[in-house]
Short mmCIF file of C-alpha atoms and ligand atoms in Angstrom, two decimals:
data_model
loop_
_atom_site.label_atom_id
_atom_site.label_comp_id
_atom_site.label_asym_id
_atom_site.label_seq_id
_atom_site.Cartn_x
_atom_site.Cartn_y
_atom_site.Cartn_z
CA UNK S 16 -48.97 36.08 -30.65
CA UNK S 17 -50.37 38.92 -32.07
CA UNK S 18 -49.41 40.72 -28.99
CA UNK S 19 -45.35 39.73 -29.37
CA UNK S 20 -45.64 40.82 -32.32
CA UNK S 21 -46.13 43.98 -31.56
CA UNK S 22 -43.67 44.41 -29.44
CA UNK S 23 -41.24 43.19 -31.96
CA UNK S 24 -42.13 45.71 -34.30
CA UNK S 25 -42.02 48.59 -31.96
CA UNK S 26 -38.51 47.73 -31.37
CA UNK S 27 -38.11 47.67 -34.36
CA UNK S 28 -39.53 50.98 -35.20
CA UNK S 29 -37.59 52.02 -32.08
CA UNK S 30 -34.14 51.18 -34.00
CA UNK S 31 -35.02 52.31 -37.62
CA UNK S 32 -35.59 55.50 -36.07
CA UNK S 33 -31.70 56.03 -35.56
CA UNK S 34 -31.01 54.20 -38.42
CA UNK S 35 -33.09 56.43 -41.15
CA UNK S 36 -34.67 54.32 -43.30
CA UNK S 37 -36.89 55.17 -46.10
CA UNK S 38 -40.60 56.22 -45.90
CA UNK S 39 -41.75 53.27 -47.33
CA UNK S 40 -39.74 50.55 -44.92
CA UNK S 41 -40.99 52.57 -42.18
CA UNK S 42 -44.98 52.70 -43.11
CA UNK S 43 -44.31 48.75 -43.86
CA UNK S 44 -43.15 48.49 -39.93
CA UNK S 45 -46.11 50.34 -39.19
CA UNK S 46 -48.26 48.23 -40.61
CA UNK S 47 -47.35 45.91 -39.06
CA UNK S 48 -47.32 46.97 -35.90
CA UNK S 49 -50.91 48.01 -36.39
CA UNK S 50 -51.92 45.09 -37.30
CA UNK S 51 -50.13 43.21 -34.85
CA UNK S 52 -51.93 45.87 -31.90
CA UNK S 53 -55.74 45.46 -33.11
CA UNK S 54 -55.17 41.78 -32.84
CA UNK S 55 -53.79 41.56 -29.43
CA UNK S 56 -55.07 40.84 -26.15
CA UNK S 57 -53.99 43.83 -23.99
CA UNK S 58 -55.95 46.23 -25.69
CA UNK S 59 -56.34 49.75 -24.65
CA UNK S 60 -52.86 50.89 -22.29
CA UNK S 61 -50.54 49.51 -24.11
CA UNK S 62 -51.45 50.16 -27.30
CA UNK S 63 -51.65 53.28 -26.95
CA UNK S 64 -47.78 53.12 -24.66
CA UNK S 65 -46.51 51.64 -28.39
CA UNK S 66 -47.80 54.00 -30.36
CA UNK S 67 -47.32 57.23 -28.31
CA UNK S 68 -43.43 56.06 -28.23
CA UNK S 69 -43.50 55.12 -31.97
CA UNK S 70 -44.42 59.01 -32.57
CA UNK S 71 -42.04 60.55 -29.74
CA UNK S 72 -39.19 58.85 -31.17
CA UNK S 73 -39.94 59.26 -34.44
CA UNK S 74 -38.70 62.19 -36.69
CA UNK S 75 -40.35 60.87 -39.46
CA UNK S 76 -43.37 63.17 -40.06
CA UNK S 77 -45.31 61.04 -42.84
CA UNK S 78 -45.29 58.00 -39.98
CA UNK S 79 -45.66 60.76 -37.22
CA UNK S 80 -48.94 61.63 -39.19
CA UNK S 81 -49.94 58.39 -40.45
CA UNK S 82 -50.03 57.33 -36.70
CA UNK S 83 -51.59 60.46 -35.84
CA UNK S 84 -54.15 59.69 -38.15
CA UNK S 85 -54.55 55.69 -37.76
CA UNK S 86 -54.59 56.59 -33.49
CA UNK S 87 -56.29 59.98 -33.66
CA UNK S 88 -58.35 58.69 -30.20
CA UNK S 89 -55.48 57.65 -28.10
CA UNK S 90 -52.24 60.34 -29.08
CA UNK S 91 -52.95 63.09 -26.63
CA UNK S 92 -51.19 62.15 -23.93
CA UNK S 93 -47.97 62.90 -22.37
CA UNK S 94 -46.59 59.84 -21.11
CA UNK S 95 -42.70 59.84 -22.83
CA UNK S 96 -40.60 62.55 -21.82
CA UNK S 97 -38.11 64.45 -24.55
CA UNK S 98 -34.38 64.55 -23.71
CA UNK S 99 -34.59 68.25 -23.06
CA UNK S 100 -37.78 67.30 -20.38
CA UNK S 101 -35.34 64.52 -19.11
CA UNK S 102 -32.23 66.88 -18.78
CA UNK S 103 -34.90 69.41 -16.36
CA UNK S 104 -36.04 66.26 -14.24
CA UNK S 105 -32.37 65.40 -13.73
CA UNK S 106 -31.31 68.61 -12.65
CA UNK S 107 -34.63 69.02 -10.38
CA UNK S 108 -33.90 65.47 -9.02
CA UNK S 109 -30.20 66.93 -8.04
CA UNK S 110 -31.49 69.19 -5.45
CA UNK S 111 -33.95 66.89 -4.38
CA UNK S 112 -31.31 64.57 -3.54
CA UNK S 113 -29.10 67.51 -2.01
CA UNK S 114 -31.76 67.96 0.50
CA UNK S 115 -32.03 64.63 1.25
CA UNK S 116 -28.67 65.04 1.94
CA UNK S 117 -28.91 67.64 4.31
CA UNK S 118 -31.42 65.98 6.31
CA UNK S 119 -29.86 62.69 6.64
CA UNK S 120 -26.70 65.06 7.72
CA UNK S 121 -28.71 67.21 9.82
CA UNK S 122 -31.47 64.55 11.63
CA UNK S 123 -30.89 63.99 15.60
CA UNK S 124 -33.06 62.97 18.43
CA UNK S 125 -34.96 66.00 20.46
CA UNK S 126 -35.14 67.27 16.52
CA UNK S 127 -38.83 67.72 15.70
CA UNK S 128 -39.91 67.23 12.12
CA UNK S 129 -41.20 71.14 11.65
CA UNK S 130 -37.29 71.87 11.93
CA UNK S 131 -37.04 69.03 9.13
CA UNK S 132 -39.52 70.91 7.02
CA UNK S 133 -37.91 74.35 7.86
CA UNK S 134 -34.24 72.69 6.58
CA UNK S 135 -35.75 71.24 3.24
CA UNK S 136 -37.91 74.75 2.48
CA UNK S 137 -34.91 76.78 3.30
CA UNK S 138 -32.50 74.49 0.80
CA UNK S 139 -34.88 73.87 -1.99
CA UNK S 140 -35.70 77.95 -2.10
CA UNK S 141 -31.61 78.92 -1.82
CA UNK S 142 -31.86 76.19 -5.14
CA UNK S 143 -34.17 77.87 -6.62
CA UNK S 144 -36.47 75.11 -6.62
CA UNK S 145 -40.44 75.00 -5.02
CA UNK S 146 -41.27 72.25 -2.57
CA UNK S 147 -43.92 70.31 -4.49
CA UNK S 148 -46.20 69.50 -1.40
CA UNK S 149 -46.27 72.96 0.01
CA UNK S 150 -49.80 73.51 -1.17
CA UNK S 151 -50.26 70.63 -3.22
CA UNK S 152 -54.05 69.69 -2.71
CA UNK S 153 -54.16 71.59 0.66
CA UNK S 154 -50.82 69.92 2.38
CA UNK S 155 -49.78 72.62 4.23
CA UNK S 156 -45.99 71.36 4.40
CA UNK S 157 -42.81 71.13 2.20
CA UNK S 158 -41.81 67.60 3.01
CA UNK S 159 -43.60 64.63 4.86
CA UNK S 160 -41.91 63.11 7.49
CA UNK S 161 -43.70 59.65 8.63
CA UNK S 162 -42.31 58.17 12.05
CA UNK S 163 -42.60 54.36 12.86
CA UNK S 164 -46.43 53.42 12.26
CA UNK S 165 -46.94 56.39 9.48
CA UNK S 166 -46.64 54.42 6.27
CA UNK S 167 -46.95 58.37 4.69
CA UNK S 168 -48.20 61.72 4.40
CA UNK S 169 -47.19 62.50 7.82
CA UNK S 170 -47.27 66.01 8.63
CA UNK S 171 -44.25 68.01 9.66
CA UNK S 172 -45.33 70.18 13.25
CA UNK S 173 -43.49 70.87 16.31
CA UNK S 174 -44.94 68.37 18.55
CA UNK S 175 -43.42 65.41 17.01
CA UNK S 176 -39.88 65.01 18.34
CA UNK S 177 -37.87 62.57 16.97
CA UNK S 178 -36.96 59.89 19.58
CA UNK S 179 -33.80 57.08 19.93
CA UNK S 180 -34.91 54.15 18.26
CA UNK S 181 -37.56 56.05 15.66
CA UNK S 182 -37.63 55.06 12.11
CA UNK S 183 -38.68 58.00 10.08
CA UNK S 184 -38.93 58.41 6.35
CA UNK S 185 -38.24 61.98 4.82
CA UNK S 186 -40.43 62.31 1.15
CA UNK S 187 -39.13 65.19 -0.40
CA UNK S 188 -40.15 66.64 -3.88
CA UNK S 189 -39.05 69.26 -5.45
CA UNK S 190 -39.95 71.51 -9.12
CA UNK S 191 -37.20 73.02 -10.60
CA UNK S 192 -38.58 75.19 -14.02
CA UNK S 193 -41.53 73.41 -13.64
CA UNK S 194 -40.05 69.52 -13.26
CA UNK S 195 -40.45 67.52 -10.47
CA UNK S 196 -38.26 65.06 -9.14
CA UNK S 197 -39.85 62.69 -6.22
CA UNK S 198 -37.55 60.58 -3.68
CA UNK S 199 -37.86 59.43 0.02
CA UNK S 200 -35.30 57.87 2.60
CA UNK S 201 -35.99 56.49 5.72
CA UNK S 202 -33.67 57.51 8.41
CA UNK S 203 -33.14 55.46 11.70
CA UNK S 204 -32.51 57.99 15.13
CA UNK S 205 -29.95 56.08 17.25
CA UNK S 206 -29.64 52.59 17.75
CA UNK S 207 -33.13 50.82 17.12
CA UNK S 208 -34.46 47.46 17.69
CA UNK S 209 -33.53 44.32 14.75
CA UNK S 210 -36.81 44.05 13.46
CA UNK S 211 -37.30 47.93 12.41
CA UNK S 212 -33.17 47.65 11.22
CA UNK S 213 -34.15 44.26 9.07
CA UNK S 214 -37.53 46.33 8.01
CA UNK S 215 -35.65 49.69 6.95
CA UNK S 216 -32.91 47.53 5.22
CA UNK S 217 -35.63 45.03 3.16
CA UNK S 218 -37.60 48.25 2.00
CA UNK S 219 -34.64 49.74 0.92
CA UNK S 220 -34.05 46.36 -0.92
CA UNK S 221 -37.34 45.87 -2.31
CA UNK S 222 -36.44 49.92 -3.70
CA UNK S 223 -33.47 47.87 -5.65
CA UNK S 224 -35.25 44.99 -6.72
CA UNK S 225 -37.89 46.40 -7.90
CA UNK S 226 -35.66 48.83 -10.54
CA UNK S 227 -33.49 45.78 -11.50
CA UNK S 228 -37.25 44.54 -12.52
CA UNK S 229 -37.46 47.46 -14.44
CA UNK S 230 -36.88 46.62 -18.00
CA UNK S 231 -37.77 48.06 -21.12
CA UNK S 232 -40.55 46.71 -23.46
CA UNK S 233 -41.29 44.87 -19.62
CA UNK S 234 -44.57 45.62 -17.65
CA UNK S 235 -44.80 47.81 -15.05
CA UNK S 236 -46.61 44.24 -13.30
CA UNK S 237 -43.02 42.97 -13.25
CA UNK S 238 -41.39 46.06 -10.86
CA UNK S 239 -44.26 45.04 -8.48
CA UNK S 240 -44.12 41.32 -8.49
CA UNK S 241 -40.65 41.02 -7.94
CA UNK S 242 -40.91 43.67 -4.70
CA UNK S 243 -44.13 41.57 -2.89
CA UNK S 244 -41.76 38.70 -3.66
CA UNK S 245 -38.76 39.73 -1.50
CA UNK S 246 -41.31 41.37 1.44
CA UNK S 247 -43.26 38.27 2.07
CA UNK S 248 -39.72 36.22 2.25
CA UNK S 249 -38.88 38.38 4.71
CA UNK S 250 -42.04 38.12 6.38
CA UNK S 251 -43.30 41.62 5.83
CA UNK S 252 -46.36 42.72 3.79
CA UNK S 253 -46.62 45.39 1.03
CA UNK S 254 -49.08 48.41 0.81
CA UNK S 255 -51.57 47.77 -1.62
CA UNK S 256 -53.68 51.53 -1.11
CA UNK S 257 -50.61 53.49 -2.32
CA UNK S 258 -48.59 53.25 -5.60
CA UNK S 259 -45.49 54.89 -7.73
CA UNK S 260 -46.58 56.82 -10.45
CA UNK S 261 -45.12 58.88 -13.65
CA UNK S 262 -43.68 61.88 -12.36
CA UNK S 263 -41.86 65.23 -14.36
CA UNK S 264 -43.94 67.08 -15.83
CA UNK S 265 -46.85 66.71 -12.99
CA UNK S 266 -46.18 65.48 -9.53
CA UNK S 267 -48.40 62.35 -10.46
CA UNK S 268 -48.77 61.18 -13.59
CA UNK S 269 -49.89 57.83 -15.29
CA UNK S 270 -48.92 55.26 -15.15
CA UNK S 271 -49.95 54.01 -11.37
CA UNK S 272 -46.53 51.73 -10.26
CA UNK S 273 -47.76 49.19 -7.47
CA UNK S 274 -45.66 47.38 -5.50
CA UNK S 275 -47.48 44.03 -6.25
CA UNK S 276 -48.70 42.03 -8.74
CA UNK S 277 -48.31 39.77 -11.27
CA UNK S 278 -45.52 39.72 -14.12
CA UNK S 279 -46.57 40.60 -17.62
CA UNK S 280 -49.58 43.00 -16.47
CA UNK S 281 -49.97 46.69 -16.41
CA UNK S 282 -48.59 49.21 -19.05
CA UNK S 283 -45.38 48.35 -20.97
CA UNK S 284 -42.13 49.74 -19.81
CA UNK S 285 -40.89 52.09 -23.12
CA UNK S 286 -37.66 54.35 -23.12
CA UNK S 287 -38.60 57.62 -22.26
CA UNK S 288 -41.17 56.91 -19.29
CA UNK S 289 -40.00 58.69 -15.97
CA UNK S 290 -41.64 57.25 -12.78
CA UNK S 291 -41.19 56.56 -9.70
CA UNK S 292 -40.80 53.68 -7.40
CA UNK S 293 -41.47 53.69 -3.58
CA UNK S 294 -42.37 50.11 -1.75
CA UNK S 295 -44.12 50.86 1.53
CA UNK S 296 -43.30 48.01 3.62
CA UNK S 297 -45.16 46.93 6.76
CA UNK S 298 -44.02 44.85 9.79
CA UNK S 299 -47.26 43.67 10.06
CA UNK S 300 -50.82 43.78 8.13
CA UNK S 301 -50.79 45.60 4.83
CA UNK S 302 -53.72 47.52 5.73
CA UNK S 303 -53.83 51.18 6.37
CA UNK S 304 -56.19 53.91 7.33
CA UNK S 305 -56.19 57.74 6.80
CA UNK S 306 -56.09 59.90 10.00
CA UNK S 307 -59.65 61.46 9.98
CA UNK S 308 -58.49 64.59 12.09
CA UNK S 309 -55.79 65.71 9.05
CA UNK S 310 -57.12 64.19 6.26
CA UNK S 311 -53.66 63.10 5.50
CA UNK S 312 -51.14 61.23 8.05
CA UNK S 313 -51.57 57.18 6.69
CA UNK S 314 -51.07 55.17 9.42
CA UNK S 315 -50.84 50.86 9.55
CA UNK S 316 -54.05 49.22 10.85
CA UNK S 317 -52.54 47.12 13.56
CA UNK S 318 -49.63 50.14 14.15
CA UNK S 319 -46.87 48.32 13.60
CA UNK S 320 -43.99 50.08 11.91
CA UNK S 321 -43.49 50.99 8.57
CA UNK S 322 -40.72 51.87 6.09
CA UNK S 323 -40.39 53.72 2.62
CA UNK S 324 -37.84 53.84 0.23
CA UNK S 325 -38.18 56.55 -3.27
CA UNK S 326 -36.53 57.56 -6.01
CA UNK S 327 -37.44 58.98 -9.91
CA UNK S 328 -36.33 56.65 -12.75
CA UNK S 329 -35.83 57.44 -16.48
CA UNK S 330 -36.11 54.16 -18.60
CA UNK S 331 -33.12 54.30 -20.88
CA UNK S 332 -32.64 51.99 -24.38
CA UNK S 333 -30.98 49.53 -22.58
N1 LIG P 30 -44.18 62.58 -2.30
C1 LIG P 30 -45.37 61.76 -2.23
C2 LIG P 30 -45.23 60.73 -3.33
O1 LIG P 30 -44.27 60.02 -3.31
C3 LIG P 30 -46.60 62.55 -2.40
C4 LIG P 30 -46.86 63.46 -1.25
S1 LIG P 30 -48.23 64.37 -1.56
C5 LIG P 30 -48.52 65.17 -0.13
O2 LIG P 30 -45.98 60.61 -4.26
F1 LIG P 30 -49.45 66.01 -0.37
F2 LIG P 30 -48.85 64.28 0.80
F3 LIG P 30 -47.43 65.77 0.25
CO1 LIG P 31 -43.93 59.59 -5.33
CO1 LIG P 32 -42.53 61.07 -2.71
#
């Protein structure tokens, strides 16, 4: 109880915010919502996700500081994005879908994936954007490119050629002024076989599912649940060693989105969170393993195929 509550006051707050109501309505909210907090379950996350968007939002500086002061332990972090950091991420996440673009324009078979890498360097630079992963903890590439039993990570080079009947998922991020905007498509060379078609297309769907789950003052549990849902209808399994994750101001920031789980777990959903969502769905087992020779390429345990969908959301009022 003491947990609804909370959330009923922090929409609340959320609204008198662009209403502009006096000092004293607006300390009795907080109260409130304090109160309500220390009594509920979910400790820890979420309470501070509430009160980190109570203070964002706010432009009240007695309950900016009153909160400052009441959550002094928890009010460091930078998990809500301002307009103006939302208005960079969009315009990042415009080139990063014009490369996509390209590629999906560009991709053949006899293409290998180092002239895939080549194409989204060469567009993200003439952009004046930086490829995120050229460098980023040693990956030596500016895309990864992940055919059939990569779940991710794959490394571009010019030994992999892309074959009829590959399925092959491009993840592409790029910084634009320092913002990053993180999305992946899966791309299928030729004319494939049904049950890599039905996998690309329920990935892709799980994608969609899991941002109509998306809702805020939800859980981040509920994106999750409702995407290991529509896999194991189909008779595929989810990836349990890799998750979505906050993205814009750092390629990976909190909170960690997995694409399972239960509904009503996991941080709370507030207006102003960016993230990501990316369901890697496997034909077969959902267990994985790390190539040992590159430290990178994740591969399926039983190699059977794999497919990816990405994209970067902003959680809006509504
Ligand atoms: N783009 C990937 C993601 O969706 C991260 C790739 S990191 C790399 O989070 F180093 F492997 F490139
Ligand atoms: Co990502
Ligand atoms: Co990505």
């Amino acid at each position: 109880q003491g947990y609804d509550l909370g959330i009923y006051f922090a929409s609340h707050l959320q609204k008198v915010f662009h209403k502009k109501v006096t000092d004293d309505e607006i300390a009795f909210l907080a109260i409130h919502l304090y109160t309500a907090l220390a009594n509920q379950h979910q400790e820890g996350e979420n309470k501070k996700v509430l009160v980190i968007s109570s203070m964002r939002q706010s432009e009240n500086i007695l309950l900016k500081q009153t909160l400052l002061n009441w959550f002094s332990d928890i009010t460091s972090e930078l998990t809500f994005k301002t307009p103006e950091q939302i208005e960079g991420i969009r315009r990042s996440g415009i080139i990063n879908t014009g490369v996509l673009d390209l590629v999906e324009h560009e991709i053949h078979a006899g293409m290998s994936t180092l002239e895939i890498d080549k194409l989204v360097y060469e567009y993200t630079k003439d952009h004046g954007g930086i490829p995120a992963t050229l460098g980023y903890d040693g990956f030596p590439k500016s895309c990864c490119t992940s055919i059939n039993e990569v779940v991710c990570h794959g490394i571009p080079n010019e030994f992999d050629i892309l074959e009829e009947g590959d399925i092959i998922n491009v993840d592409c991020t790029t910084i634009l002024d320092g913002y990053y905007a993180d999305a992946s498509r899966m791309f299928t060379i030729g004319k494939t076989t049904p049950q890599k078609e039905k996998l690309v297309r329920v990935a892709k769907e799980c994608l969609e599912i899991g941002m109509e789950a998306a809702k805020p003052f939800g859980f981040v549990g509920d994106i999750g649940h409702a995407i290991e849902k529509h896999a194991k209808k189909n008779g595929f399994s989810v990836v349990r060693d890799l998750c979505g994750h906050g993205v814009g101001i750092e390629f990976h920031e909190e909170p960690d989105v997995e694409h399972f789980g239960k509904k009503g777990t996991g941080m709370l959903l507030v207006p102003g969170m960016v993230f990501t969502i990316e369901p890697m769905i496997n034909m077969g087992t959902w267990e994985v393993f790390i190539d040992e020779e590159d430290g990178w390429t994740v591969v399926t345990e039983d190699e059977q195929p794999s497919a990816q969908w990405e994209h970067t959301f902003v959680m809006t009022d509504n």
